[in-house]
Coordinates of N, CA and C in Angstrom, one line a residue:
X1 N 0.8 -1.2 0.0 CA 0.0 0.0 0.0 C 0.9 1.2 0.0
X2 N 0.6 2.2 -0.9 CA 1.3 3.4 -1.0 C 0.5 4.6 -0.4
X3 N 1.1 5.3 0.5 CA 0.4 6.5 1.1 C 1.4 7.6 1.0
X4 N 0.9 8.7 0.3 CA 1.7 9.9 0.1 C 1.4 10.9 1.1
X5 N 2.5 11.5 1.7 CA 2.3 12.6 2.7 C 3.2 13.8 2.3
X6 N 2.7 15.0 2.6 CA 3.5 16.2 2.2 C 4.7 16.4 3.2
X7 N 5.8 16.9 2.6 CA 6.9 17.3 3.4 C 6.8 18.7 3.9
X8 N 7.6 19.1 4.9 CA 7.6 20.4 5.5 C 8.3 21.4 4.6
X9 N 9.3 20.9 3.8 CA 10.1 21.8 3.0 C 9.9 21.4 1.5
X10 N 9.8 22.4 0.7 CA 9.7 22.2 -0.7 C 10.9 21.7 -1.4
X11 N 12.0 21.8 -0.8 CA 13.3 21.4 -1.4 C 13.5 19.9 -1.4
X12 N 12.7 19.2 -0.7 CA 12.8 17.7 -0.6 C 11.6 17.1 -1.3
X13 N 11.7 15.9 -1.8 CA 10.6 15.1 -2.3 C 9.6 14.8 -1.2
X14 N 8.3 14.6 -1.6 CA 7.4 14.1 -0.6 C 7.7 12.7 -0.2
X15 N 7.2 12.3 0.9 CA 7.5 10.9 1.4 C 6.3 10.0 1.1
X16 N 6.6 8.7 1.1 CA 5.5 7.8 0.9 C 5.9 6.5 1.7
X17 N 4.9 5.7 2.0 CA 5.2 4.4 2.6 C 5.0 3.3 1.7
X18 N 6.0 2.4 1.5 CA 5.9 1.3 0.7 C 6.4 0.1 1.5
X19 N 5.5 -0.9 1.6 CA 5.9 -2.1 2.4 C 6.3 -1.7 3.8
X20 N 5.5 -0.7 4.4 CA 5.7 -0.3 5.8 C 7.1 0.5 6.0
X21 N 7.7 0.9 4.9 CA 8.9 1.7 5.0 C 8.7 3.0 4.4
X22 N 9.2 4.1 5.1 CA 9.1 5.4 4.6 C 10.2 5.8 3.7
X23 N 9.9 6.3 2.5 CA 11.0 6.8 1.6 C 10.5 8.0 0.9
X24 N 11.2 8.4 -0.1 CA 11.0 9.7 -0.8 C 10.6 9.5 -2.3
X25 N 9.6 10.2 -2.7 CA 9.3 10.3 -4.2 C 8.1 11.2 -4.4
X26 N 8.2 12.0 -5.4 CA 7.0 12.8 -5.7 C 5.9 12.1 -6.4
X27 N 6.3 11.0 -7.1 CA 5.4 10.2 -7.9 C 5.5 8.8 -7.5
X28 N 5.0 8.4 -6.3 CA 5.1 7.0 -5.8 C 4.5 6.0 -6.6
X29 N 3.4 6.3 -7.3 CA 2.6 5.3 -8.1 C 3.0 5.3 -9.5
X30 N 4.1 6.0 -9.9 CA 4.4 6.2 -11.3 C 5.6 5.3 -11.6
X31 N 5.5 4.3 -12.5 CA 6.6 3.4 -12.8 C 7.7 4.1 -13.6
X32 N 7.4 5.3 -14.1 CA 8.4 6.1 -14.8 C 9.5 6.6 -14.0
X33 N 9.3 6.7 -12.7 CA 10.3 7.4 -11.8 C 11.6 6.6 -11.7
X34 N 12.7 7.4 -11.5 CA 14.0 6.8 -11.5 C 14.5 6.2 -10.2
X35 N 14.0 6.8 -9.0 CA 14.6 6.4 -7.7 C 14.3 5.0 -7.3
X36 N 15.1 4.5 -6.4 CA 14.9 3.2 -5.8 C 13.8 3.3 -4.7
X37 N 13.6 2.3 -3.9 CA 12.6 2.3 -2.9 C 12.8 3.4 -1.8
X38 N 14.0 3.9 -1.7 CA 14.3 4.9 -0.7 C 14.3 6.3 -1.3
X39 N 13.9 6.4 -2.6 CA 13.8 7.7 -3.3 C 15.2 8.2 -3.8
X40 N 16.2 7.3 -3.9 CA 17.5 7.7 -4.3 C 17.7 7.2 -5.8
X41 N 18.2 8.1 -6.6 CA 18.5 7.6 -8.0 C 19.9 7.0 -7.9
X42 N 20.0 5.7 -8.2 CA 21.3 5.0 -8.1 C 22.3 5.5 -9.1
X43 N 21.9 6.2 -10.1 CA 22.8 6.7 -11.1 C 23.2 8.2 -10.8
X44 N 22.9 8.6 -9.5 CA 23.4 9.9 -9.0 C 24.1 9.6 -7.7
X45 N 24.4 8.4 -7.3 CA 24.9 8.0 -6.0 C 26.4 7.6 -6.0
X46 N 27.1 7.9 -7.1 CA 28.5 7.6 -7.2 C 29.4 8.7 -6.8
X47 N 30.6 8.5 -6.5 CA 31.4 9.6 -5.8 C 31.8 10.8 -6.7
X48 N 32.0 10.6 -8.0 CA 32.5 11.7 -8.9 C 31.4 12.8 -9.0
X49 N 31.8 14.0 -8.5 CA 30.9 15.1 -8.5 C 29.6 14.9 -7.7
X50 N 29.6 13.9 -6.8 CA 28.4 13.7 -6.1 C 28.0 14.9 -5.2
X51 N 26.7 15.1 -5.2 CA 26.1 16.2 -4.4 C 26.0 17.5 -5.2
X52 N 26.7 17.6 -6.3 CA 26.4 18.8 -7.1 C 25.0 18.7 -7.8
X53 N 24.5 19.8 -8.0 CA 23.1 19.9 -8.6 C 23.1 20.7 -9.8
X54 N 22.5 20.2 -10.9 CA 22.4 21.1 -12.1 C 21.3 22.1 -11.9
X55 N 21.2 23.1 -12.8 CA 20.3 24.2 -12.7 C 18.8 23.6 -12.8
X56 N 18.6 22.6 -13.5 CA 17.3 22.0 -13.7 C 17.0 20.8 -12.7
X57 N 17.7 20.8 -11.6 CA 17.7 19.7 -10.6 C 16.2 19.4 -10.2
X58 N 15.8 18.1 -10.2 CA 14.5 17.7 -9.8 C 14.8 16.7 -8.7
X59 N 14.5 17.1 -7.5 CA 14.8 16.3 -6.3 C 14.0 14.9 -6.3
X60 N 12.8 14.9 -6.9 CA 12.0 13.7 -6.9 C 12.6 12.7 -7.9
X61 N 13.4 13.1 -8.8 CA 14.0 12.2 -9.8 C 15.5 12.0 -9.7
X62 N 16.2 13.0 -9.1 CA 17.7 12.9 -9.2 C 18.3 13.0 -7.8
X63 N 17.6 12.7 -6.7 CA 18.2 12.8 -5.4 C 19.3 11.7 -5.3
X64 N 20.5 12.2 -5.0 CA 21.7 11.4 -5.0 C 22.0 10.6 -3.7
X65 N 21.1 10.7 -2.7 CA 21.3 10.0 -1.5 C 22.0 10.8 -0.4
X66 N 22.1 10.3 0.8 CA 22.7 11.0 1.9 C 24.2 11.0 1.8
X67 N 24.8 10.1 1.0 CA 26.3 10.0 0.9 C 26.6 9.2 -0.4
X68 N 27.8 9.4 -0.9 CA 28.2 8.5 -2.1 C 28.2 7.1 -1.7
X69 N 27.7 6.2 -2.6 CA 27.6 4.8 -2.4 C 26.8 4.4 -1.2
X70 N 25.8 5.2 -0.9 CA 24.9 4.9 0.3 C 23.9 3.8 -0.1
X71 N 23.7 3.5 -1.4 CA 22.7 2.6 -1.8 C 23.2 1.2 -2.2
X72 N 22.4 0.2 -2.0 CA 22.9 -1.2 -2.2 C 23.2 -1.5 -3.7
X73 N 22.5 -0.8 -4.6 CA 22.8 -1.1 -6.1 C 24.2 -0.6 -6.5
X74 N 24.6 0.6 -6.2 CA 26.0 1.0 -6.5 C 27.0 0.3 -5.7
X75 N 26.7 0.0 -4.5 CA 27.7 -0.8 -3.7 C 28.0 -2.2 -4.2
X76 N 26.9 -2.8 -4.7 CA 27.1 -4.1 -5.3 C 27.9 -4.0 -6.6
X77 N 27.6 -3.1 -7.5 CA 28.4 -2.9 -8.7 C 29.9 -2.6 -8.3
X78 N 30.1 -1.7 -7.3 CA 31.4 -1.4 -6.9 C 32.2 -2.6 -6.5
X79 N 31.6 -3.5 -5.8 CA 32.3 -4.8 -5.4 C 32.6 -5.7 -6.6
X80 N 31.6 -5.7 -7.5 CA 31.8 -6.5 -8.7 C 33.0 -6.0 -9.5
X81 N 33.0 -4.6 -9.8 CA 34.1 -4.0 -10.6 C 35.5 -4.2 -9.9
X82 N 35.5 -4.1 -8.6 CA 36.7 -4.2 -7.9 C 37.3 -5.6 -8.0
X83 N 36.4 -6.6 -8.1 CA 36.7 -8.0 -8.1 C 37.2 -8.4 -9.5
X84 N 36.4 -8.0 -10.6 CA 36.7 -8.5 -11.9 C 37.6 -7.6 -12.8
X85 N 37.7 -6.4 -12.4 CA 38.5 -5.4 -13.1 C 38.2 -5.4 -14.6
X86 N 37.0 -4.9 -14.9 CA 36.5 -4.9 -16.3 C 37.3 -4.0 -17.2
X87 N 37.4 -4.3 -18.5 CA 38.0 -3.4 -19.5 C 36.9 -2.6 -20.2
X88 N 35.6 -2.9 -20.0 CA 34.5 -2.2 -20.6 C 33.2 -2.4 -19.8
X89 N 32.4 -1.4 -19.7 CA 31.1 -1.5 -19.2 C 30.1 -0.9 -20.1
X90 N 28.9 -1.4 -20.1 CA 27.7 -0.8 -20.9 C 26.6 -0.7 -19.9
X91 N 26.2 0.6 -19.7 CA 25.1 0.9 -18.8 C 23.8 1.1 -19.6
X92 N 22.9 0.1 -19.5 CA 21.7 0.1 -20.4 C 20.6 0.9 -19.8
X93 N 20.1 1.9 -20.6 CA 19.0 2.8 -20.2 C 17.9 2.7 -21.2
X94 N 16.8 3.3 -21.0 CA 15.7 3.4 -21.9 C 15.1 4.7 -21.8
X95 N 14.7 5.3 -22.9 CA 14.1 6.7 -22.9 C 14.3 7.4 -24.2
X96 N 15.3 7.0 -25.0 CA 15.6 7.5 -26.3 C 16.5 6.6 -27.0
X97 N 17.0 6.9 -28.2 CA 18.0 6.1 -28.9 C 19.3 6.9 -28.8
X98 N 20.3 6.3 -28.1 CA 21.5 6.9 -27.9 C 22.6 6.0 -27.5
X99 N 23.9 6.3 -27.8 CA 25.1 5.6 -27.4 C 26.0 6.6 -26.9
X100 N 26.2 6.6 -25.6 CA 26.9 7.7 -24.9 C 28.2 7.2 -24.1
X101 N 29.0 8.2 -23.8 CA 30.2 7.9 -23.0 C 30.4 9.1 -22.1
X102 N 31.4 9.0 -21.1 CA 31.7 10.2 -20.3 C 32.3 11.3 -21.1
X103 N 32.2 12.5 -20.5 CA 31.7 12.8 -19.1 C 30.2 13.1 -19.1
X104 N 29.5 12.7 -18.0 CA 28.1 13.1 -17.8 C 28.0 14.4 -17.2
X105 N 29.1 14.8 -16.4 CA 29.0 16.0 -15.6 C 29.3 17.3 -16.3
X106 N 29.8 17.2 -17.6 CA 30.2 18.4 -18.3 C 29.5 18.5 -19.6
X107 N 29.1 19.7 -20.0 CA 28.5 19.9 -21.3 C 29.5 19.9 -22.5
X108 N 30.7 19.7 -22.2 CA 31.8 19.8 -23.2 C 32.3 18.4 -23.5
X109 N 32.7 18.2 -24.7 CA 33.4 16.9 -25.2 C 34.9 17.0 -24.9
X110 N 35.4 16.0 -24.2 CA 36.8 16.0 -23.8 C 37.6 15.4 -24.9
X111 N 38.7 16.0 -25.2 CA 39.6 15.6 -26.3 C 40.7 14.6 -25.8
X112 N 40.3 13.4 -25.4 CA 41.2 12.4 -24.9 C 41.1 11.2 -25.8
X113 N 42.2 10.4 -25.8 CA 42.4 9.3 -26.8 C 41.3 8.3 -26.6
X114 N 41.1 7.9 -25.4 CA 40.1 6.8 -25.1 C 38.7 7.2 -25.5
X115 N 38.4 8.5 -25.2 CA 37.0 9.0 -25.6 C 36.8 9.1 -27.1
X116 N 37.9 9.6 -27.8 CA 37.8 9.7 -29.2 C 37.6 8.3 -29.9
X117 N 38.3 7.4 -29.3 CA 38.2 6.0 -29.8 C 36.8 5.5 -29.6
X118 N 36.2 5.8 -28.5 CA 34.8 5.4 -28.3 C 33.8 6.0 -29.2
X119 N 34.0 7.3 -29.5 CA 33.2 8.0 -30.5 C 33.3 7.3 -31.9
X120 N 34.5 6.9 -32.3 CA 34.7 6.2 -33.5 C 33.9 4.9 -33.6
X121 N 34.0 4.2 -32.5 CA 33.3 2.9 -32.4 C 31.8 3.1 -32.3
X122 N 31.3 4.1 -31.6 CA 29.9 4.4 -31.5 C 29.3 4.7 -32.9
X123 N 30.0 5.5 -33.6 CA 29.6 5.9 -35.0 C 29.4 4.7 -35.8
X124 N 30.4 3.8 -35.7 CA 30.4 2.6 -36.6 C 29.2 1.7 -36.2
X125 N 29.0 1.5 -34.9 CA 27.9 0.6 -34.4 C 26.5 1.2 -34.7
X126 N 26.4 2.5 -34.6 CA 25.2 3.2 -34.9 C 24.8 3.1 -36.3
X127 N 25.8 3.3 -37.2 CA 25.5 3.2 -38.6 C 25.1 1.8 -39.1
X128 N 25.8 0.8 -38.5 CA 25.6 -0.6 -38.9 C 24.3 -1.1 -38.3
X129 N 24.0 -0.9 -37.1 CA 22.8 -1.5 -36.4 C 21.6 -0.7 -36.2
X130 N 21.8 0.6 -36.2 CA 20.6 1.5 -35.8 C 20.3 2.5 -37.0
X131 N 20.9 2.3 -38.1 CA 20.6 3.1 -39.3 C 20.9 4.6 -39.0
X132 N 21.8 4.8 -38.0 CA 22.3 6.2 -37.7 C 21.3 7.0 -36.9
X133 N 20.3 6.3 -36.3 CA 19.2 7.1 -35.6 C 19.6 7.4 -34.1
X134 N 20.6 6.8 -33.6 CA 21.0 7.0 -32.2 C 21.9 8.2 -32.1
X135 N 21.7 9.0 -31.1 CA 22.6 10.1 -30.8 C 23.9 9.5 -30.2
X136 N 25.0 10.0 -30.6 CA 26.3 9.5 -30.0 C 27.2 10.6 -29.5
X137 N 28.1 10.2 -28.6 CA 29.1 11.2 -28.1 C 29.0 11.2 -26.5
X138 N 29.7 12.2 -26.0 CA 29.7 12.4 -24.5 C 28.3 12.8 -24.1
X139 N 27.9 12.1 -23.0 CA 26.5 12.2 -22.6 C 26.1 13.7 -22.2
X140 N 26.9 14.4 -21.4 CA 26.6 15.7 -21.1 C 26.5 16.7 -22.2
X141 N 27.3 16.4 -23.3 CA 27.3 17.2 -24.5 C 26.2 16.8 -25.4
X142 N 26.0 15.5 -25.6 CA 25.1 15.0 -26.7 C 23.6 15.1 -26.2
X143 N 23.4 14.9 -24.9 CA 22.0 14.9 -24.5 C 21.5 16.3 -24.2
X144 N 22.4 17.1 -23.8 CA 21.9 18.5 -23.5 C 21.7 18.8 -22.1
X145 N 21.9 17.9 -21.2 CA 21.9 18.2 -19.7 C 23.0 17.4 -19.0
X146 N 23.5 17.9 -17.9 CA 24.5 17.3 -17.2 C 24.0 16.4 -16.0
X147 N 24.8 15.5 -15.6 CA 24.4 14.6 -14.4 C 25.6 14.5 -13.5
X148 N 25.4 14.6 -12.2 CA 26.5 14.5 -11.3 C 26.4 13.2 -10.5
X149 N 27.5 12.6 -10.1 CA 27.4 11.4 -9.3 C 27.0 10.2 -10.1
X150 N 27.3 10.2 -11.4 CA 26.9 9.1 -12.3 C 27.8 7.9 -12.3
X151 N 27.2 6.8 -12.7 CA 28.0 5.5 -12.7 C 29.2 5.6 -13.7
X152 N 28.9 6.1 -14.9 CA 30.0 6.0 -15.9 C 31.2 6.9 -15.6
X153 N 30.9 8.1 -15.0 CA 32.0 9.0 -14.7 C 32.9 8.4 -13.6
X154 N 32.3 7.7 -12.6 CA 33.1 7.1 -11.6 C 33.9 5.9 -12.1
X155 N 33.2 5.0 -12.9 CA 33.8 3.8 -13.4 C 35.1 4.2 -14.3
X156 N 34.9 5.3 -15.0 CA 36.1 5.7 -15.9 C 37.2 6.2 -15.0
X157 N 36.9 7.1 -14.1 CA 38.0 7.8 -13.3 C 38.4 7.0 -12.1
X158 N 37.4 6.3 -11.4 CA 37.7 5.6 -10.2 C 38.4 4.3 -10.4
X159 N 37.9 3.5 -11.4 CA 38.4 2.2 -11.7 C 39.3 2.2 -13.0
X160 N 39.3 3.3 -13.7 CA 40.2 3.4 -14.9 C 39.7 2.5 -16.0
X161 N 38.4 2.3 -16.1 CA 37.9 1.4 -17.2 C 38.0 2.3 -18.5
X162 N 38.6 1.8 -19.5 CA 38.8 2.6 -20.7 C 37.6 2.8 -21.6
X163 N 36.7 1.9 -21.6 CA 35.4 2.0 -22.4 C 34.2 1.9 -21.5
X164 N 33.6 3.0 -21.2 CA 32.4 3.1 -20.4 C 31.3 3.8 -21.1
X165 N 30.3 3.0 -21.5 CA 29.2 3.5 -22.3 C 27.9 3.4 -21.7
X166 N 27.0 4.3 -22.1 CA 25.6 4.2 -21.8 C 24.8 4.0 -23.1
X167 N 24.0 2.9 -23.2 CA 23.2 2.7 -24.3 C 21.7 2.9 -24.0
X168 N 21.1 3.9 -24.6 CA 19.7 4.2 -24.5 C 19.0 3.4 -25.6
X169 N 18.3 2.3 -25.3 CA 18.0 1.4 -26.3 C 16.6 1.6 -26.9
X170 N 15.7 2.4 -26.3 CA 14.4 2.5 -26.8 C 13.8 3.9 -26.3
X171 N 12.9 4.4 -27.1 CA 12.2 5.6 -26.7 C 11.0 5.9 -27.7
X172 N 9.9 6.2 -27.2 CA 8.7 6.5 -28.0 C 7.9 7.6 -27.3
X173 N 8.1 8.8 -27.8 CA 7.4 10.0 -27.2 C 6.1 10.3 -27.8
X174 N 5.5 9.3 -28.6 CA 4.2 9.5 -29.2 C 3.1 8.8 -28.4
X175 N 3.5 8.2 -27.3 CA 2.5 7.5 -26.5 C 1.8 8.5 -25.5
X176 N 0.8 8.0 -24.9 CA 0.1 8.9 -23.9 C 1.0 9.2 -22.7
X177 N 0.7 10.3 -22.1 CA 1.5 10.8 -20.9 C 1.4 9.7 -19.8
X178 N 2.6 9.4 -19.3 CA 2.8 8.5 -18.2 C 2.5 7.0 -18.6
X179 N 2.4 6.8 -19.9 CA 2.3 5.4 -20.4 C 3.8 4.8 -20.5
X180 N 4.4 4.5 -19.4 CA 5.8 4.3 -19.3 C 6.2 3.0 -20.0
X181 N 5.3 2.0 -20.0 CA 5.6 0.7 -20.7 C 5.9 0.9 -22.2
X182 N 5.0 1.7 -22.8 CA 5.2 2.0 -24.3 C 6.2 3.0 -24.5
X183 N 6.4 4.0 -23.6 CA 7.4 5.0 -23.8 C 8.8 4.5 -23.8
X184 N 9.1 3.5 -22.9 CA 10.4 3.1 -22.7 C 10.7 1.7 -23.3
X185 N 9.7 1.0 -23.9 CA 9.9 -0.3 -24.4 C 9.3 -0.5 -25.7
X186 N 9.9 -1.3 -26.6 CA 9.2 -1.7 -27.8 C 8.1 -2.7 -27.5
X187 N 6.9 -2.5 -28.0 CA 5.8 -3.3 -27.5 C 5.4 -4.4 -28.6
X188 N 5.3 -3.9 -29.8 CA 4.8 -4.8 -30.9 C 5.8 -5.9 -31.1
X189 N 5.3 -7.1 -31.5 CA 6.1 -8.3 -31.7 C 7.2 -8.1 -32.7
X190 N 6.9 -7.6 -33.9 CA 8.0 -7.4 -34.9 C 9.0 -6.4 -34.4
X191 N 8.5 -5.3 -33.8 CA 9.4 -4.2 -33.4 C 10.3 -4.8 -32.3
X192 N 9.7 -5.6 -31.4 CA 10.6 -6.1 -30.3 C 11.6 -7.0 -30.8
X193 N 11.3 -7.9 -31.8 CA 12.3 -8.7 -32.4 C 13.4 -7.9 -33.1
X194 N 13.0 -6.8 -33.7 CA 14.0 -6.0 -34.4 C 15.0 -5.4 -33.4
X195 N 14.4 -4.9 -32.3 CA 15.3 -4.3 -31.2 C 16.2 -5.3 -30.6
X196 N 15.7 -6.5 -30.3 CA 16.5 -7.6 -29.8 C 17.6 -7.9 -30.7
X197 N 17.3 -8.1 -32.0 CA 18.3 -8.5 -33.0 C 19.4 -7.4 -33.1
X198 N 19.0 -6.1 -33.2 CA 19.9 -5.0 -33.5 C 20.8 -4.8 -32.3
X199 N 20.2 -4.7 -31.1 CA 21.1 -4.4 -29.9 C 21.9 -5.6 -29.5
X200 N 21.4 -6.9 -29.8 CA 22.3 -8.0 -29.5 C 23.5 -8.0 -30.5
X201 N 23.2 -7.8 -31.8 CA 24.3 -7.7 -32.7 C 25.3 -6.6 -32.4
X202 N 24.8 -5.5 -32.0 CA 25.7 -4.4 -31.6 C 26.5 -4.8 -30.4
X203 N 26.0 -5.5 -29.4 CA 26.7 -5.9 -28.3 C 27.8 -6.8 -28.7
X204 N 27.5 -7.8 -29.5 CA 28.5 -8.8 -30.0 C 29.6 -8.1 -30.8
X205 N 29.3 -7.2 -31.7 CA 30.3 -6.5 -32.4 C 31.1 -5.6 -31.5
X206 N 30.5 -5.0 -30.6 CA 31.2 -4.2 -29.6 C 32.3 -5.0 -28.9
X207 N 31.9 -6.2 -28.5 CA 32.9 -7.1 -27.8 C 34.1 -7.4 -28.8
X208 N 33.7 -7.6 -30.0 CA 34.8 -7.9 -31.0 C 35.8 -6.8 -31.2
X209 N 35.3 -5.6 -31.3 CA 36.1 -4.4 -31.4 C 37.0 -4.2 -30.2
X210 N 36.4 -4.4 -29.0 CA 37.2 -4.3 -27.8 C 38.3 -5.3 -27.8
X211 N 38.1 -6.5 -28.2 CA 39.1 -7.5 -28.3 C 40.2 -7.1 -29.3
X212 N 39.9 -6.4 -30.3 CA 40.9 -5.9 -31.3 C 41.6 -4.7 -30.8
X213 N 41.1 -4.1 -29.7 CA 41.8 -3.0 -29.1 C 41.3 -1.6 -29.6
X214 N 40.2 -1.6 -30.3 CA 39.6 -0.3 -30.8 C 39.0 0.4 -29.6

């Protein structure tokens, strides 16, 4: 049972009770919302630039938690990365068609060798598998808004992973408002098969190029 209650301060999200636990969210019944059950966005809970807020900050969607790595989701991934020492990560999102890389926290594209190599690879994958319809490049630059405390920024700088990408695999803005299932997922059978085929092919080719050192 979800019960929403007002907060005393407008700067914080409203609270709600879920499974007898109190947490934060402005839209507790909306499956579109980003936060976990405690109202924290796990993709804003990483140490790099944590706690900074963009000009268009939305507390109900982007709350980074009381401290870096305070949430179980980032802590679990932190332990995994520390154990396996990956050479590449792909952070899968849904909401548009995009293939992004760090930095998330800056609106500028950084002129560094590993990032330029990723742009080259992204362009190749996008043309081959998505008919060029995905936006590519540094996330903060290509998307048009910055994010602080993100997964990719920390994995690149904290663990030194040379290839850290975010893949936005689906997006349909012609659906009804708050119809999140159709907004963020391919629904029709043929469309779903096409998405699975294309993104699976892209992932396999991505692995091949990483093996070649691109």
